[in-house]
Coordinates of C-alpha atoms in Angstrom, one line a residue:
M1 CA -0.2 0.1 -0.1
S2 CA 1.4 3.4 -0.9
A3 CA 2.5 6.0 1.5
H4 CA -0.2 8.2 -0.4
E5 CA -2.9 6.1 0.3
R6 CA -1.8 5.7 4.1
R7 CA -2.3 9.2 4.6
R8 CA -5.5 9.5 3.2
P9 CA -9.2 9.4 5.3
L10 CA -10.4 5.8 5.4
H11 CA -14.1 4.8 4.3
R12 CA -14.6 3.2 8.3
D13 CA -16.9 4.0 10.8
P14 CA -15.7 7.3 12.4
L15 CA -16.3 6.1 15.8
D16 CA -13.7 3.1 15.3
D17 CA -10.5 4.2 17.0
S18 CA -8.5 1.1 16.6
P19 CA -5.5 1.1 14.4
R20 CA -5.3 -0.9 11.3
L21 CA -2.9 -3.2 9.7
E22 CA -2.8 -2.9 6.0
C23 CA -2.3 -6.6 4.5
G24 CA -1.8 -10.4 5.1
V25 CA 0.1 -12.8 2.7
F26 CA -0.1 -16.3 2.0
G27 CA 1.5 -18.6 -0.2
V28 CA 1.5 -22.5 -1.2
F29 CA 3.8 -24.6 -3.4
D30 CA 2.6 -27.8 -5.2
T31 CA -0.4 -28.8 -3.4
A32 CA -3.6 -30.0 -4.4
E33 CA -6.5 -27.6 -4.5
A34 CA -3.9 -24.7 -3.9
A35 CA -6.4 -22.0 -4.3
G36 CA -9.0 -23.6 -1.5
L37 CA -6.1 -23.6 1.0
T38 CA -5.2 -20.1 -0.1
A39 CA -8.6 -19.1 0.6
L40 CA -8.4 -20.9 4.1
G41 CA -5.3 -19.4 5.1
L42 CA -6.6 -15.6 4.0
H43 CA -9.6 -16.4 6.1
A44 CA -7.3 -16.9 9.1
L45 CA -5.5 -13.5 8.3
Q46 CA -8.9 -11.9 7.8
H47 CA -8.4 -9.7 10.8
R48 CA -5.3 -8.2 8.8
G49 CA -7.4 -6.6 6.4
Q50 CA -11.2 -6.6 5.7
E51 CA -11.8 -4.5 2.7
A52 CA -10.3 -6.3 -0.2
C53 CA -8.6 -10.1 -1.2
G54 CA -7.1 -11.7 -4.3
I55 CA -5.6 -15.0 -5.2
A56 CA -3.1 -16.0 -8.1
C57 CA -2.8 -19.4 -9.0
F58 CA -0.5 -21.1 -11.6
D59 CA -1.8 -24.4 -13.2
G60 CA 1.5 -25.4 -14.9
L61 CA 0.8 -23.5 -18.3
R62 CA -0.9 -20.1 -17.4
F63 CA -1.8 -17.8 -14.3
H64 CA -5.1 -17.2 -13.1
T65 CA -6.3 -14.4 -10.7
E66 CA -9.2 -13.1 -9.0
R67 CA -9.6 -9.9 -6.8
H68 CA -12.6 -8.7 -5.0
M69 CA -13.6 -6.1 -2.9
G70 CA -14.9 -7.4 0.4
H71 CA -14.4 -10.6 2.8
V72 CA -12.5 -13.6 1.8
G73 CA -15.6 -15.8 2.6
D74 CA -18.0 -13.9 0.3
A75 CA -15.3 -13.8 -2.9
F76 CA -13.8 -17.2 -2.3
G77 CA -16.2 -19.3 -0.5
G78 CA -17.7 -21.3 -3.7
A79 CA -17.8 -24.7 -4.3
D80 CA -16.4 -24.1 -7.9
L81 CA -13.1 -21.9 -6.7
T82 CA -10.8 -24.8 -7.7
E83 CA -12.5 -24.7 -11.2
R84 CA -12.1 -21.1 -11.4
L85 CA -8.3 -20.6 -10.0
P86 CA -7.0 -24.3 -10.9
G87 CA -3.4 -25.0 -10.4
R88 CA -0.8 -26.5 -7.4
F89 CA 0.8 -23.1 -6.8
S90 CA -0.9 -20.1 -5.2
I91 CA -0.5 -17.0 -3.5
G92 CA -2.9 -14.7 -1.9
H93 CA -3.6 -11.5 -0.1
T94 CA -6.1 -9.7 2.1
R95 CA -6.0 -6.1 2.8
Y96 CA -7.4 -2.7 3.8
S97 CA -8.1 -0.2 1.4
T98 CA -8.3 3.7 1.8
A99 CA -10.3 6.5 0.2
G100 CA -7.9 7.0 -2.5
G101 CA -7.3 2.8 -2.5
S102 CA -10.8 1.4 -2.5
V103 CA -10.8 0.2 -6.2
I104 CA -10.0 -3.1 -7.7
R105 CA -7.0 -1.7 -9.6
N106 CA -5.1 -1.3 -6.2
V107 CA -6.1 -5.1 -5.1
Q108 CA -3.4 -7.8 -4.8
P109 CA -1.8 -9.9 -6.1
M110 CA -0.4 -7.6 -8.8
F111 CA 0.6 -9.5 -11.9
A112 CA 2.8 -8.8 -14.7
D113 CA 4.2 -10.5 -17.8
M114 CA 7.8 -10.1 -18.1
E115 CA 10.6 -11.3 -20.4
A116 CA 11.0 -14.6 -18.3
G117 CA 7.3 -15.2 -17.9
G118 CA 4.5 -14.0 -15.5
V119 CA 5.1 -13.1 -11.9
A120 CA 2.4 -12.5 -9.2
L121 CA 3.3 -10.3 -6.1
C122 CA 1.6 -9.8 -2.6
H123 CA 3.1 -7.1 -0.4
N124 CA 2.3 -6.6 3.4
G125 CA 4.0 -3.4 4.7
N126 CA 4.7 0.2 3.4
L127 CA 7.8 1.6 1.4
T128 CA 9.0 4.6 2.8
N129 CA 10.6 5.8 -0.5
F130 CA 7.7 4.8 -2.8
L131 CA 7.1 8.4 -4.2
T132 CA 10.7 9.1 -4.7
I133 CA 11.4 5.7 -6.8
R134 CA 7.7 6.2 -8.3
D135 CA 8.3 9.6 -9.6
Q136 CA 11.7 8.6 -11.2
L137 CA 10.0 5.7 -12.9
V138 CA 7.5 8.0 -14.1
S139 CA 9.9 10.5 -15.5
D140 CA 11.8 7.6 -17.3
G141 CA 8.4 7.0 -19.1
V142 CA 7.0 4.1 -17.0
I143 CA 3.0 3.7 -17.0
F144 CA 1.3 2.9 -13.7
Q145 CA -1.9 1.3 -13.6
S146 CA -2.3 1.6 -9.9
T147 CA -1.3 3.6 -6.9
S148 CA 0.0 0.7 -4.9
D149 CA 3.5 0.8 -4.1
S150 CA 3.5 -3.0 -4.7
E151 CA 3.6 -2.0 -8.6
V152 CA 6.7 0.0 -8.2
I153 CA 8.5 -3.5 -6.9
L154 CA 7.3 -5.0 -10.3
H155 CA 8.5 -2.3 -12.6
L156 CA 11.8 -2.5 -10.6
I157 CA 12.1 -6.1 -11.2
A158 CA 11.1 -5.8 -15.1
R159 CA 13.7 -3.1 -15.5
S160 CA 16.7 -4.8 -13.9
R161 CA 19.4 -6.2 -16.2
K162 CA 20.3 -9.2 -14.1
S163 CA 19.7 -12.4 -16.1
R164 CA 18.0 -14.6 -13.4
F165 CA 14.7 -13.9 -12.0
V166 CA 16.0 -14.2 -8.3
D167 CA 18.7 -11.6 -9.0
R168 CA 16.2 -9.2 -10.3
F169 CA 14.4 -9.6 -7.6
I170 CA 17.2 -9.0 -5.2
D171 CA 18.2 -6.0 -7.5
A172 CA 14.7 -4.4 -7.1
L173 CA 14.5 -5.1 -3.3
S174 CA 17.9 -3.6 -2.8
Q175 CA 16.3 -0.1 -4.1
I176 CA 13.5 0.1 -1.7
E177 CA 13.0 1.2 2.2
G178 CA 10.7 0.4 4.8
G179 CA 9.0 -2.5 6.4
Y180 CA 7.6 -5.4 4.4
A181 CA 6.9 -9.2 3.6
L182 CA 6.4 -9.9 0.1
V183 CA 5.4 -13.4 -1.3
A184 CA 5.9 -14.0 -5.0
L185 CA 4.8 -16.6 -7.6
T186 CA 6.6 -17.3 -11.1
N187 CA 5.9 -20.3 -13.3
K188 CA 8.7 -22.2 -11.6
K189 CA 9.1 -20.5 -7.9
L190 CA 7.6 -19.2 -4.9
I191 CA 9.5 -16.6 -3.1
G192 CA 9.3 -14.9 0.3
V193 CA 10.9 -12.0 1.5
R194 CA 11.0 -10.3 4.7
D195 CA 12.6 -6.6 5.2
P196 CA 16.2 -6.3 6.6
L197 CA 14.9 -5.4 9.9
G198 CA 12.1 -7.9 9.9
I199 CA 9.3 -5.3 10.8
R200 CA 6.7 -7.1 9.2
P201 CA 6.3 -10.9 9.9
L202 CA 6.4 -14.1 7.7
V203 CA 6.7 -17.5 8.6
L204 CA 7.3 -20.8 6.9
G205 CA 5.2 -23.9 7.5
D206 CA 4.9 -27.6 6.0
L207 CA 1.9 -29.2 4.7
D208 CA 2.5 -33.0 4.2
G209 CA 6.3 -32.1 3.0
K210 CA 5.2 -28.7 0.9
P211 CA 6.1 -25.3 2.0
I212 CA 3.7 -22.9 3.1
L213 CA 4.2 -19.1 3.6
A214 CA 2.1 -17.1 5.6
S215 CA 2.0 -13.5 7.9
E216 CA 0.9 -15.4 11.0
T217 CA 1.2 -19.1 12.4
C218 CA -2.6 -19.1 12.8
A219 CA -3.1 -19.5 8.9
L220 CA -0.7 -22.6 9.0
D221 CA -3.1 -24.0 11.9
I222 CA -6.5 -23.6 9.7
I223 CA -5.1 -25.8 6.9
G224 CA -3.3 -28.2 9.2
A225 CA 0.2 -27.3 8.5
R226 CA 3.3 -27.5 10.7
F227 CA 5.0 -24.6 12.0
V228 CA 8.4 -24.7 10.7
R229 CA 10.1 -21.5 11.3
D230 CA 10.0 -17.5 11.1
I231 CA 11.4 -16.2 8.1
E232 CA 14.5 -14.1 9.3
H233 CA 15.0 -10.5 8.9
G234 CA 16.5 -9.6 5.4
E235 CA 16.2 -13.2 4.3
M236 CA 14.8 -14.5 1.0
V237 CA 13.4 -18.0 0.8
V238 CA 13.3 -19.6 -2.8
I239 CA 11.1 -22.3 -3.1
D240 CA 10.8 -24.6 -6.3
A241 CA 11.0 -28.4 -7.1
D242 CA 14.2 -28.5 -5.5
G243 CA 13.3 -27.7 -2.0
V244 CA 13.7 -24.3 0.1
Q245 CA 16.7 -22.2 -0.5
S246 CA 17.5 -19.6 1.9
L247 CA 19.5 -16.5 0.8
K248 CA 20.8 -13.4 2.7
P249 CA 21.0 -11.0 0.0
F250 CA 21.2 -7.9 2.1
P251 CA 23.6 -6.3 4.4
A252 CA 23.1 -7.8 8.2
Q253 CA 21.4 -5.6 10.4
R254 CA 20.0 -6.3 14.0
A255 CA 16.3 -7.3 13.9
R256 CA 13.8 -4.7 14.9
P257 CA 10.2 -6.6 14.7
C258 CA 7.3 -4.5 15.0
I259 CA 6.0 -4.6 18.7
F260 CA 2.7 -3.6 17.9
E261 CA 1.8 -7.1 16.3
Y262 CA 1.8 -8.1 20.1
V263 CA -0.1 -5.5 21.4
Y264 CA -3.0 -5.5 18.7
F265 CA -2.5 -6.8 15.3
A266 CA -1.6 -10.6 15.4
R267 CA -4.2 -12.8 16.5
P268 CA -3.8 -14.2 20.2
D269 CA -3.4 -17.6 18.9
S270 CA -0.6 -16.7 16.9
V271 CA 3.2 -17.0 17.6
V272 CA 5.4 -14.3 16.3
N273 CA 9.1 -14.2 16.1
G274 CA 9.0 -17.1 19.0
R275 CA 6.7 -15.3 21.1
S276 CA 2.9 -16.4 21.7
V277 CA 0.6 -13.3 21.3
Y278 CA -1.7 -14.6 24.0
D279 CA 0.9 -14.9 26.8
V280 CA 2.7 -11.6 25.8
R281 CA -0.8 -9.8 26.0
K282 CA -1.4 -11.4 29.6
R283 CA 1.9 -10.4 31.0
M284 CA 1.1 -6.7 29.4
G285 CA -1.8 -7.1 31.9
R286 CA 0.3 -8.1 34.9
R287 CA 2.4 -5.4 34.5
L288 CA -0.1 -2.9 33.9
A289 CA -1.6 -4.1 37.4
Q290 CA 1.6 -3.7 39.1
E291 CA 2.2 -0.2 37.8
S292 CA -1.3 1.4 38.0
L293 CA -3.6 -0.5 40.2
V294 CA -6.3 1.7 42.1
P295 CA -8.9 0.5 44.6
A296 CA -11.7 -1.4 42.2
D297 CA -14.4 -4.0 42.3
V298 CA -14.0 -5.6 38.9
V299 CA -11.8 -5.7 35.8
V300 CA -13.7 -5.7 32.8
P301 CA -12.2 -5.7 29.1
V302 CA -13.2 -3.7 26.2
P303 CA -13.7 -6.9 23.9
D304 CA -12.4 -8.4 21.8
S305 CA -8.7 -7.4 21.9
G306 CA -8.4 -6.3 25.5
V307 CA -9.5 -9.8 26.9
P308 CA -5.9 -11.2 27.3
A309 CA -4.5 -8.2 29.0
A310 CA -7.7 -7.8 31.3
L311 CA -7.3 -11.7 32.3
G312 CA -3.5 -10.8 33.1
F313 CA -4.6 -7.7 35.3
A314 CA -7.2 -9.5 37.1
Q315 CA -4.9 -12.3 37.9
E316 CA -2.1 -10.2 39.2
S317 CA -4.4 -7.8 41.2
G318 CA -6.5 -10.8 42.6
L319 CA -9.8 -8.9 41.3
P320 CA -12.7 -10.6 39.6
F321 CA -12.7 -10.8 35.9
E322 CA -16.0 -10.5 34.3
M323 CA -17.4 -9.8 30.7
G324 CA -19.0 -6.5 31.5
I325 CA -19.2 -5.6 27.8
I326 CA -20.7 -8.1 25.2
R327 CA -19.6 -7.7 21.8
N328 CA -21.9 -8.3 18.7
H329 CA -19.9 -9.9 16.1
Y330 CA -22.7 -9.4 13.2
V331 CA -22.6 -6.0 12.7
G332 CA -21.8 -5.3 9.1
R333 CA -20.4 -1.7 7.6
S334 CA -23.8 -1.1 5.9
F335 CA -25.4 -0.4 9.4
I336 CA -22.7 2.6 9.7
Q337 CA -24.6 5.7 8.2
P338 CA -23.2 9.3 8.2
T339 CA -25.7 10.8 10.4
Q340 CA -25.2 11.9 13.9
A341 CA -28.0 9.8 15.3
T342 CA -26.8 6.7 14.0
R343 CA -23.4 7.4 14.8
E344 CA -24.2 7.7 18.5
S345 CA -26.1 4.3 18.2
S346 CA -23.3 2.3 16.2
V347 CA -21.1 1.9 19.4
R348 CA -24.2 0.2 20.9
M349 CA -24.8 -1.9 18.0
K350 CA -21.2 -3.4 18.5
L351 CA -20.9 -3.3 22.2
S352 CA -23.5 -3.9 24.8
P353 CA -23.2 -3.2 28.5
N354 CA -23.9 -6.1 30.9
R355 CA -25.6 -4.2 33.5
S356 CA -25.6 -6.9 36.4
V357 CA -21.9 -6.8 36.3
L358 CA -21.5 -2.9 36.0
A359 CA -24.2 -1.6 38.2
G360 CA -22.7 0.0 41.5
K361 CA -19.3 -1.4 40.8
R362 CA -16.0 0.5 40.7
V363 CA -14.8 -0.8 37.4
M364 CA -11.4 -1.2 35.9
L365 CA -11.6 -1.0 32.0
I366 CA -9.0 -2.5 30.0
D367 CA -8.3 -1.6 26.5
D368 CA -5.2 -2.8 24.1
S369 CA -4.6 0.9 23.1
I370 CA -5.9 4.5 22.9
V371 CA -5.3 6.5 19.6
R372 CA -7.7 9.1 19.3
G373 CA -10.1 8.4 22.2
T374 CA -13.2 8.6 20.2
N375 CA -14.5 5.2 20.9
S376 CA -13.1 5.1 24.5
V377 CA -15.5 8.0 25.3
R378 CA -18.7 6.2 24.2
V379 CA -17.7 3.0 25.9
V380 CA -16.8 4.8 29.2
Q381 CA -20.3 6.9 28.9
M382 CA -22.0 3.5 28.2
V383 CA -20.6 1.7 31.2
R384 CA -21.4 4.9 33.5
E385 CA -25.2 4.7 32.0
A386 CA -25.0 1.1 33.0
G387 CA -24.8 2.2 36.8
A388 CA -20.9 2.0 37.1
A389 CA -20.1 3.6 40.3
E390 CA -16.5 4.6 39.3
V391 CA -14.7 3.9 35.7
H392 CA -10.7 3.8 35.7
L393 CA -9.2 3.2 32.2
R394 CA -6.2 1.4 31.7
S395 CA -4.4 0.8 28.4
A396 CA -2.1 -2.2 28.0
S397 CA 0.1 -0.3 25.6
P398 CA 2.1 2.8 26.3
P399 CA 0.6 6.1 25.2
I400 CA 0.9 6.2 21.2
M401 CA 2.5 9.3 20.3
W402 CA 3.8 9.4 16.9
P403 CA 2.6 8.0 13.4
D404 CA 3.6 5.1 11.5
F405 CA 5.1 4.7 8.2
Y406 CA 5.4 0.9 7.8
G407 CA 2.0 -0.2 7.0
I408 CA -0.3 0.7 9.9
D409 CA -3.0 3.0 9.5
M410 CA -2.4 5.4 12.2
P411 CA -3.5 9.2 12.3
D412 CA -1.4 12.1 11.9
R413 CA 0.3 13.3 15.3
E414 CA -2.0 16.2 15.9
Q415 CA -5.0 13.5 15.8
L416 CA -3.1 11.3 18.5
L417 CA -4.7 11.9 21.9
A418 CA -1.6 11.3 23.9
A419 CA 0.7 13.2 21.9
N420 CA -1.3 16.3 22.6
H421 CA -2.4 16.0 26.4
S422 CA -1.3 14.7 29.5
V423 CA -2.8 11.8 31.2
E424 CA -4.7 14.2 33.7
E425 CA -6.1 15.8 30.7
I426 CA -7.0 12.8 28.8
A427 CA -8.9 11.2 31.8
K428 CA -11.0 14.3 31.9
I429 CA -11.7 14.1 28.0
L430 CA -12.6 10.4 28.3
G431 CA -14.7 11.0 31.3
V432 CA -12.8 8.5 33.6
D433 CA -12.0 8.8 37.5
S434 CA -8.4 7.6 36.5
M435 CA -6.4 6.9 33.6
G436 CA -3.4 4.8 33.0
Y437 CA -0.9 3.7 30.4
L438 CA 1.5 0.6 30.4
S439 CA 5.4 1.9 30.5
V440 CA 7.4 1.1 27.7
D441 CA 9.9 -0.6 29.9
G442 CA 6.6 -2.6 31.0
L443 CA 6.1 -3.4 27.4
Y444 CA 9.7 -4.6 27.1
W445 CA 9.1 -6.7 30.4
A446 CA 5.8 -8.2 28.8
M447 CA 7.9 -9.5 25.8
D448 CA 10.3 -10.9 28.4
A449 CA 13.1 -9.3 26.7
A450 CA 16.1 -7.2 28.2
P451 CA 15.4 -3.4 29.1
R452 CA 15.3 -1.3 25.9
D453 CA 18.5 -0.3 24.7
P454 CA 18.1 3.4 23.4
A455 CA 21.0 3.3 21.4
C456 CA 19.9 0.3 19.3
P457 CA 16.0 -0.8 20.4
Q458 CA 15.3 -4.6 20.0
F459 CA 11.9 -3.7 18.5
T460 CA 10.3 -1.3 16.1
D461 CA 8.6 1.2 19.0
H462 CA 8.4 4.4 17.2
Y463 CA 4.7 4.7 17.9
F464 CA 5.8 5.0 21.4
T465 CA 9.1 6.5 21.5
G466 CA 9.5 8.6 17.9
D467 CA 12.4 6.3 17.2
Y468 CA 12.0 5.4 13.6
P469 CA 13.9 2.1 12.5
T470 CA 14.7 3.6 9.1
R471 CA 15.2 6.9 7.4
L472 CA 11.7 8.2 5.9
L473 CA 12.9 9.6 2.6
D474 CA 9.5 10.5 1.0
R475 CA 8.6 12.3 4.3
E476 CA 11.9 13.9 4.3
I477 CA 11.8 15.3 0.8
A478 CA 8.1 16.5 1.3
E479 CA 9.2 18.3 4.4
G480 CA 12.1 20.1 2.6
R481 CA 9.7 21.2 -0.1
N482 CA 7.2 22.3 2.3
E483 CA 4.6 19.6 0.6
V484 CA 3.7 17.4 3.7
S485 CA 0.0 18.0 2.6
E486 CA -1.4 15.2 0.3
R487 CA -0.4 14.4 -3.3
Q488 CA -2.6 13.4 -6.0
L489 CA -1.4 10.2 -7.5
S490 CA -4.4 9.6 -10.0
F491 CA -7.3 11.1 -11.1
L492 CA -9.0 7.8 -12.0
V493 CA -11.9 6.6 -9.9
D494 CA -13.1 3.0 -10.6
A495 CA -16.9 2.5 -10.8

C-alpha cells in the first residue's frame, strides 16, 4: 500500500478508534487444490485486512487471478473455486483499503508478464521511499496502472538487467526502504522475503512435505500445516522443485520486529517471532496492574482485543474478571450511516453493557491501546450509564505518540490523543475517574526482553518513542519542499 494511500482518510466507522494493519499474505507450493488452501489461509488472516482480497494461481501453463472487494468468505467461498482458480501453486492477499485506494486496480496480487514469464506479487507493509522511486520511474516513461507501492516493485524487477529472476528480484529489493513481507509466484518458484529489520512478520510452514508461507502461524493452523520457522529479517526463501533455498542478500542488520503485532495486530493464537501473542498480552496486563492499580471491584475488558490483558490484570491484582461489555460480532459496515443519530448508536450495536456486572461497581476498564480516544469516550459513557460507580481506564500499551509509516494506518500526530494531552487531561476528556498506560519498560518486560536499549532498540516501537527504525525518505523530501500535505497520484476513479 502506498504512502499516499496511508495518509488518506478511510471509508470506516468514524467512531472506530482502532489502528489498522494493511495486509496479510499467504502462499502454497505444489499442493492439491491450492486455491482452496489459500482461501482458508486468508480467512485466518482476515483480521489483517477486511476490505479486499485476491488469489493468483499457476496451473503449469498459465496464471489465473481473481481480485475482489470485500471479505474472503464472500469472494472465495464457492464450491467452484478450484475450477475458477486451478493449479497447485498459489498466493493470496487480504488488505485494508483507503479512500484513494478502495478500487479493484489496487487489490493484490499484482500480476505482470515479463521477459522470463509471469509473476504475481503480494505485499504486506509500506515503502518509505515509494514516491521517490515512483517519480523517477514516471519520469523515465513507466506507465502505472495503480497507486500501490507493490507495482513499483514489479517495475523495478522488470527493469533490472540481471539475467536470473531471483537476481532481478534482489536487485529490485535493494532499492526499496521500509517495512515489508512479500510473497511472489512465478511459473517455477514461490518466493518469500522479509525486510532487513524484520518489521513485518512472515513464517514458513509445512503441509505434508510442501512449503507454506504466511503472515502468521494461525494461517498454518487452519489448514493443518506444521510451523517450521520464522523467515529471518533480511532473508529471502526461494521455493522450487528442488526444495527451500535460503538467501541473505542484504547487509546484516540487527532485527527490530514490530512490537505492535503483540499489542494489537496479530491474532492471540499466533506465535510471532517465537513469542505467544496471547502470553505476551497477558503479561502486559500483569505489568499494568503492577504499575497502575487503584481500588476497584471488577476488571472488565473492552472486547475483543482487550481480553488477554484484562485476564492478566485480574490475575495479578486479585480482582474478579468479568465480561461487563458484550460484543456483537454480526454488525456489518452497512449499518454505519453518516448521520449523527446513527453514529451515536453504532457503538451500542457493536458493544452492549452487561448491567448485572457493572451496576454499582468500581470498574477497571482494560483496552489494548488508545489512539484518538473517540471510541473510548462512548464506551466509558456506556459503562457509566449502566450504573458503574467509578470507571478507571487502563491501556495495555504505552501512550501512542507518533504516526506509523510501515504499513499501519494511524492518524497524524495532531490527531493522536496522547501526543497532545497529559494523562490527567486525557482522563477528563474520556470522562474517567483515573487513566493509566503501560510504560515502555513494562512493555519490554511483557515481551520477556532485556530493558530497552535506547542506542539500538530491540523492537520497532516508534509509535511510543518517536525512534523510527529507518529513514523516511519521502517524508523528508516532502518536508524539505514544504509539501507534507497530500499529493494526488491519480485522477482515475473506478466505478
